[in-house]
XYZ file of C-alpha atoms in Angstrom:
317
model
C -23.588 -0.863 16.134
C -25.212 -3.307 18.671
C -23.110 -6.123 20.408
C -26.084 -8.583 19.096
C -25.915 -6.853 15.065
C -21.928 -7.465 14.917
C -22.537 -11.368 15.666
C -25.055 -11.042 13.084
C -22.442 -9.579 11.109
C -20.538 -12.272 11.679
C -17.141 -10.580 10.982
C -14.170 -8.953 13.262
C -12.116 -6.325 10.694
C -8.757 -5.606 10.969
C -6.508 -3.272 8.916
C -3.052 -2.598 9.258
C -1.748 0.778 7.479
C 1.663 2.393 7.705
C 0.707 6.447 6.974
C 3.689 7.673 6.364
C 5.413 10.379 8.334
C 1.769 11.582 10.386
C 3.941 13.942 12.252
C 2.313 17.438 13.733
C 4.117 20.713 12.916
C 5.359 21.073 16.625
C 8.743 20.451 17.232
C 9.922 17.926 19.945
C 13.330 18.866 21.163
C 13.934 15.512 21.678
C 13.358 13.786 18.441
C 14.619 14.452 14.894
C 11.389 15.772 13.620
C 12.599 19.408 12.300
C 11.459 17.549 8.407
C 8.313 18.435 9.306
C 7.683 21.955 10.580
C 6.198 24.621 8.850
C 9.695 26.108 7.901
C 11.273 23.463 6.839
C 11.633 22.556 3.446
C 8.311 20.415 3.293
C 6.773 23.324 4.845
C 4.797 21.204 6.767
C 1.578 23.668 7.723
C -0.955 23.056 10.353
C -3.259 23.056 7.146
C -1.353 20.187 5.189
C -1.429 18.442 9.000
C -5.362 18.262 9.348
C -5.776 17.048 5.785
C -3.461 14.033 6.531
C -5.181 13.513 9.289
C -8.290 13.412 7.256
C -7.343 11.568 4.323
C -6.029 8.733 7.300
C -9.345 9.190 8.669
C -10.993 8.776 4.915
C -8.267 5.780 4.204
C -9.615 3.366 7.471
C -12.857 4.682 6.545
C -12.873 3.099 2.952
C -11.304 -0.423 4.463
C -14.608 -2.130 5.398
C -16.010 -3.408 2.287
C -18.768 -3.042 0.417
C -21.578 -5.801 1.872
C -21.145 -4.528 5.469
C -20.714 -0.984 4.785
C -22.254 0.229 7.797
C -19.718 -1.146 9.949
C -16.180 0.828 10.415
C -12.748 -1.428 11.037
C -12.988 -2.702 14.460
C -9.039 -2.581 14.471
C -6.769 -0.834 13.014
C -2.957 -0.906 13.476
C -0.776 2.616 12.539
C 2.873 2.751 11.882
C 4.660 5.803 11.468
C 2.951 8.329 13.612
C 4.679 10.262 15.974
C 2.718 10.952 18.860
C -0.145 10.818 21.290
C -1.810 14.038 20.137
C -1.173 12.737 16.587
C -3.454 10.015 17.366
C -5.865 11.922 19.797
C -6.582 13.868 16.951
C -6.896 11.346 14.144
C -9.771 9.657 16.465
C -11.310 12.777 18.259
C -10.617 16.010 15.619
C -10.579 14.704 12.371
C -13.474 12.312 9.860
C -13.182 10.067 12.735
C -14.181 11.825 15.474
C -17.214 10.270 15.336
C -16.081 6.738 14.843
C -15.902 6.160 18.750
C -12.519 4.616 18.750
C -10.187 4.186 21.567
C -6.194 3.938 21.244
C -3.030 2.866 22.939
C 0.147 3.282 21.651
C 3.999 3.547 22.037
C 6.830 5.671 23.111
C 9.729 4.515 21.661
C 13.300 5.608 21.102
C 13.415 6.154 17.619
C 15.497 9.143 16.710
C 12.935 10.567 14.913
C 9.968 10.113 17.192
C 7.940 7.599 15.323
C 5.834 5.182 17.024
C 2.944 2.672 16.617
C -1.170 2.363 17.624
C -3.878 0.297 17.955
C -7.068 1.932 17.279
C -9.852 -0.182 18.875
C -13.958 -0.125 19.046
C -14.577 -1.055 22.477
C -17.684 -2.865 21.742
C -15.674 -5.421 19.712
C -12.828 -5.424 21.424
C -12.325 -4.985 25.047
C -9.329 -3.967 25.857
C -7.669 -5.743 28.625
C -3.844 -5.168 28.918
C -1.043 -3.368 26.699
C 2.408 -2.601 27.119
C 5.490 -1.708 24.419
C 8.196 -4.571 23.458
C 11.769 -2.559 23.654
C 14.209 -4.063 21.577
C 17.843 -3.918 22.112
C 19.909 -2.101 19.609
C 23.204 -4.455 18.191
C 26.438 -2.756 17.437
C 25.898 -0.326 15.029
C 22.193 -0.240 15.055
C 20.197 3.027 15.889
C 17.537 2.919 18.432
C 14.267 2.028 16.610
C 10.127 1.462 17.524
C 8.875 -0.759 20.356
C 6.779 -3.115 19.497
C 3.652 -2.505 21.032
C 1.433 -5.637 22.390
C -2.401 -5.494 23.426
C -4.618 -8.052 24.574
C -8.784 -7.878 24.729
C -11.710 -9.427 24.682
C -13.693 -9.895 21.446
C -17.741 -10.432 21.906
C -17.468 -14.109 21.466
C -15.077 -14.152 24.975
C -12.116 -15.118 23.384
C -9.122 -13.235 24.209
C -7.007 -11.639 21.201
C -3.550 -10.940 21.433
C -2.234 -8.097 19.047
C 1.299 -7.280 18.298
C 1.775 -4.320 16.035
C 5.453 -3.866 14.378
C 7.665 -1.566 12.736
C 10.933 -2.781 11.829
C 13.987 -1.309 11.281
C 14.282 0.437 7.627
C 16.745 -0.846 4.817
C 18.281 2.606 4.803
C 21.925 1.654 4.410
C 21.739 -1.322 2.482
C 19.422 -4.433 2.638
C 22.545 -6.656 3.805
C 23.774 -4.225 6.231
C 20.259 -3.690 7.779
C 19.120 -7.205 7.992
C 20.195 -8.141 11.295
C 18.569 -5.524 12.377
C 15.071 -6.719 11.123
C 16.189 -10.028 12.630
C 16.700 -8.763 15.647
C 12.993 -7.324 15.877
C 11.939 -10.783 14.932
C 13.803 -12.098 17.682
C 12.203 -9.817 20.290
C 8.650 -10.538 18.960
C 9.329 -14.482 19.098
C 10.568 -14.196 22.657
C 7.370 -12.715 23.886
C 4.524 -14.788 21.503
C 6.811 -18.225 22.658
C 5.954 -16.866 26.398
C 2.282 -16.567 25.724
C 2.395 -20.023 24.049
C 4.009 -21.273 27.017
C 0.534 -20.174 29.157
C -1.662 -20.526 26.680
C -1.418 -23.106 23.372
C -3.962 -22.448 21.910
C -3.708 -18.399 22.261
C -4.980 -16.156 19.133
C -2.066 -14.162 18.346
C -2.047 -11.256 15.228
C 0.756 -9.734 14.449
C 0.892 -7.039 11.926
C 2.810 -4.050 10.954
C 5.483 -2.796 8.470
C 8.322 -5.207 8.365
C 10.208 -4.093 5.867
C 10.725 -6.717 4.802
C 9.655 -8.527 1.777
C 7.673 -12.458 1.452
C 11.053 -14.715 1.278
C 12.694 -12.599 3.251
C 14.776 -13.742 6.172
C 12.854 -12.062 9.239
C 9.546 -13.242 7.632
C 10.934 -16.959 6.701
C 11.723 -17.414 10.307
C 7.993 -16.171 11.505
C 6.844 -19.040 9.284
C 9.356 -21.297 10.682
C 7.966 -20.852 14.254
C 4.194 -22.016 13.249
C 2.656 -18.374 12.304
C 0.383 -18.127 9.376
C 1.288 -15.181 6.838
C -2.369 -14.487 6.004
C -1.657 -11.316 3.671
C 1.030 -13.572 1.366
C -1.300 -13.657 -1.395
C -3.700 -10.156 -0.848
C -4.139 -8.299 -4.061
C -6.375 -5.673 -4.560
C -9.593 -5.141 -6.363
C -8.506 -2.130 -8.769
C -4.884 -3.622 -9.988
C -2.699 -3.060 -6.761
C -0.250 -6.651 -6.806
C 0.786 -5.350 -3.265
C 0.831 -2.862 -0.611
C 3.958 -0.627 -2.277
C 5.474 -0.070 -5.622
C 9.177 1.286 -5.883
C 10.435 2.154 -9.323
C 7.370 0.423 -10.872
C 7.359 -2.611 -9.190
C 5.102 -4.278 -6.667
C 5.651 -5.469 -3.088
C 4.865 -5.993 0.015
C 6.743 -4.475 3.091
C 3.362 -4.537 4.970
C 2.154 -8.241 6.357
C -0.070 -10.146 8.830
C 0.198 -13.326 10.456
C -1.502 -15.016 12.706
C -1.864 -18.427 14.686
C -2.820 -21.434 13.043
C -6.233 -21.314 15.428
C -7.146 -17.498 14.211
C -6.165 -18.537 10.714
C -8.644 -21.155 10.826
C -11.093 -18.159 11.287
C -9.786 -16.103 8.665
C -12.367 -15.357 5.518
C -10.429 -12.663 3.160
C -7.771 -10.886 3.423
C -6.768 -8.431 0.991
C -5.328 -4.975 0.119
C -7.307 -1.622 0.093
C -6.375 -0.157 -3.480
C -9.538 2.002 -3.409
C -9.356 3.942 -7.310
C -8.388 7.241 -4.576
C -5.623 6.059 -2.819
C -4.016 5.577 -6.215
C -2.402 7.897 -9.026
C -0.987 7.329 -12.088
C 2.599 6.473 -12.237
C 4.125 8.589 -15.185
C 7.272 7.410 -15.362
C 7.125 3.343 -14.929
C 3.086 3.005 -16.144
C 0.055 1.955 -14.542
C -0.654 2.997 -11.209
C 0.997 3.499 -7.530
C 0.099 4.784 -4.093
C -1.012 8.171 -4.294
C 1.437 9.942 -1.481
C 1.747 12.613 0.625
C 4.703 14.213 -0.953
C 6.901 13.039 -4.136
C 10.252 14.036 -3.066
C 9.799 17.752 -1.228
C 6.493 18.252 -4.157
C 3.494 18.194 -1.905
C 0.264 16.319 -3.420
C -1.840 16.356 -1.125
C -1.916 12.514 -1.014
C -2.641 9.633 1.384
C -0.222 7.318 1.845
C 3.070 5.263 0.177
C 1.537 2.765 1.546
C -1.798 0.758 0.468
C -4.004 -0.542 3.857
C -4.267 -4.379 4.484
C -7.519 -5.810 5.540
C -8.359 -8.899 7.170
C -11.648 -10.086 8.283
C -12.262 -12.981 10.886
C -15.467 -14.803 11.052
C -16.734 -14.636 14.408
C -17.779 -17.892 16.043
C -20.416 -18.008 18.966
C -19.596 -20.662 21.970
């Protein structure tokens, strides 16, 4: 698409999806990953691998809604992958390879390998800087995922700033586990109260899996330092109440906020509970995510996860 039909448009898109576990089947002797190799217990097959990638490629695909079909996400922020060639070929080997995006991402020290991306159409978003966020593990606390922050230029000249986030998980208990969250939140206030400090006015996103759930502490004290949680109130259009469901109940670990001036420019946001990223859920009724696996039962599935969309309106100077 032309730089003059996406200001006709009148829209920037962003979606935020955590795709749970997009590892390859090679084994990095330096991560935890052995879960997913092809003889391990998943038997996690180069073919099983390139359909994930597809069905991510099919998910981000689906996110741009109906009256502006034509136009693909201009970003979209991952969680849970493991690596560059992950993401290489997501954008340049699977249904996206024609999508023209671009990427930068994160090398963290998670013990399994997982990381976080940015996937970015350079002729919405010009990318200008990006670096990863390392946050210090407390006492007890394993080594988890950078936060990754990007800044770039959007057509109208304004600059975006983009943090993408994957907090620590409650594995352990929620109590146990929450300073840990906190501690993320921490880390991610230090450097958006820098940027405020240069710029006041600065449009900041943030997005990613907190998990962590609206009330929570870690998302309480976001609020509490002047950021908008634009996703607080996305539904879907085919029944989803949020972006997960555990043991038949919705909610959302999966959020976006923003500044008060890039809410001001905010027109919908909402979840992506296309009818195929969803199966029914036999035991508790109705329907849930349609996964990759269900315990160590593959399903050839998407995600746990449901994608978040957000779409800005676009205002000339």
């Amino acid at each position: 698409m032309s730089l003059s039909a996406l200001l006709l448009s009148g829209f920037l898109t962003f979606v935020e999806l955590n795709c749970e576990n997009l590892f390859d089947c090679r084994h990095d002797s330096l991560k935890n990953d052995t879960e997913f190799l092809p003889t391990a217990g998943r038997q996690w097959t180069p073919r099983r691998y390139w359909r994930k990638l597809d069905n991510i490629g099919r998910t981000i695909i689906s996110c741009t809604p109906d009256t502006v079909s034509y136009q693909l996400p201009d970003l979209v922020a991952l969680v849970e992958v493991e690596n560059d060639s992950v993401i290489h070929a997501l954008t340049r080997r699977s249904l996206l390879r024609h999508a023209g995006y671009e990427y930068v991402m994160t090398c963290s020290p998670d013990e399994r390998g997982l990381d976080v991306a940015l996937l970015y159409q350079p002729f919405s978003f010009q990318l200008l800087t990006y670096y990863p966020l390392r946050v210090t593990p407390l006492e007890g606390m394993r080594p988890t995922r950078d936060i990754l922050y990007v800044s770039g230029r959007v057509i109208t000249g304004d600059t975006l700033h983009v943090f993408v986030v994957h907090a620590p998980s409650r594995y352990g208990g929620e109590r146990v586990t929450r300073p840990y969250r906190q501690q993320v939140a921490d880390r991610l206030m230090l450097s958006v109260d820098s940027l405020r400090s240069l710029s006041p006015d600065a449009q900041i996103l943030i997005a990613g899996d907190f998990n962590d759930y609206t009330g929570d502490a870690s998302l309480q004290y976001l609020e509490a330092h002047q950021l908008t949680h634009v996703s607080r109130s996305a539904t879907g259009h085919h029944g989803a109440r949020a972006t997960y469901r555990f043991q038949g109940l919705w909610a959302s670990l999966d959020h976006i906020f923003t500044s008060s001036s890039l809410a001001a420019s905010l027109d919908t946001c909402y979840i992506n509970d296309a009818p195929f990223l969803l199966e029914l859920d036999e035991q508790y009724g109705g329907f849930k995510p349609r996964r990759t696996y269900s315990g160590y039962r593959y399903q050839r599935g998407f995600s746990d996860h449901l994608p978040l969309v957000a779409r800005f309106r676009l205002r000339e100077h």
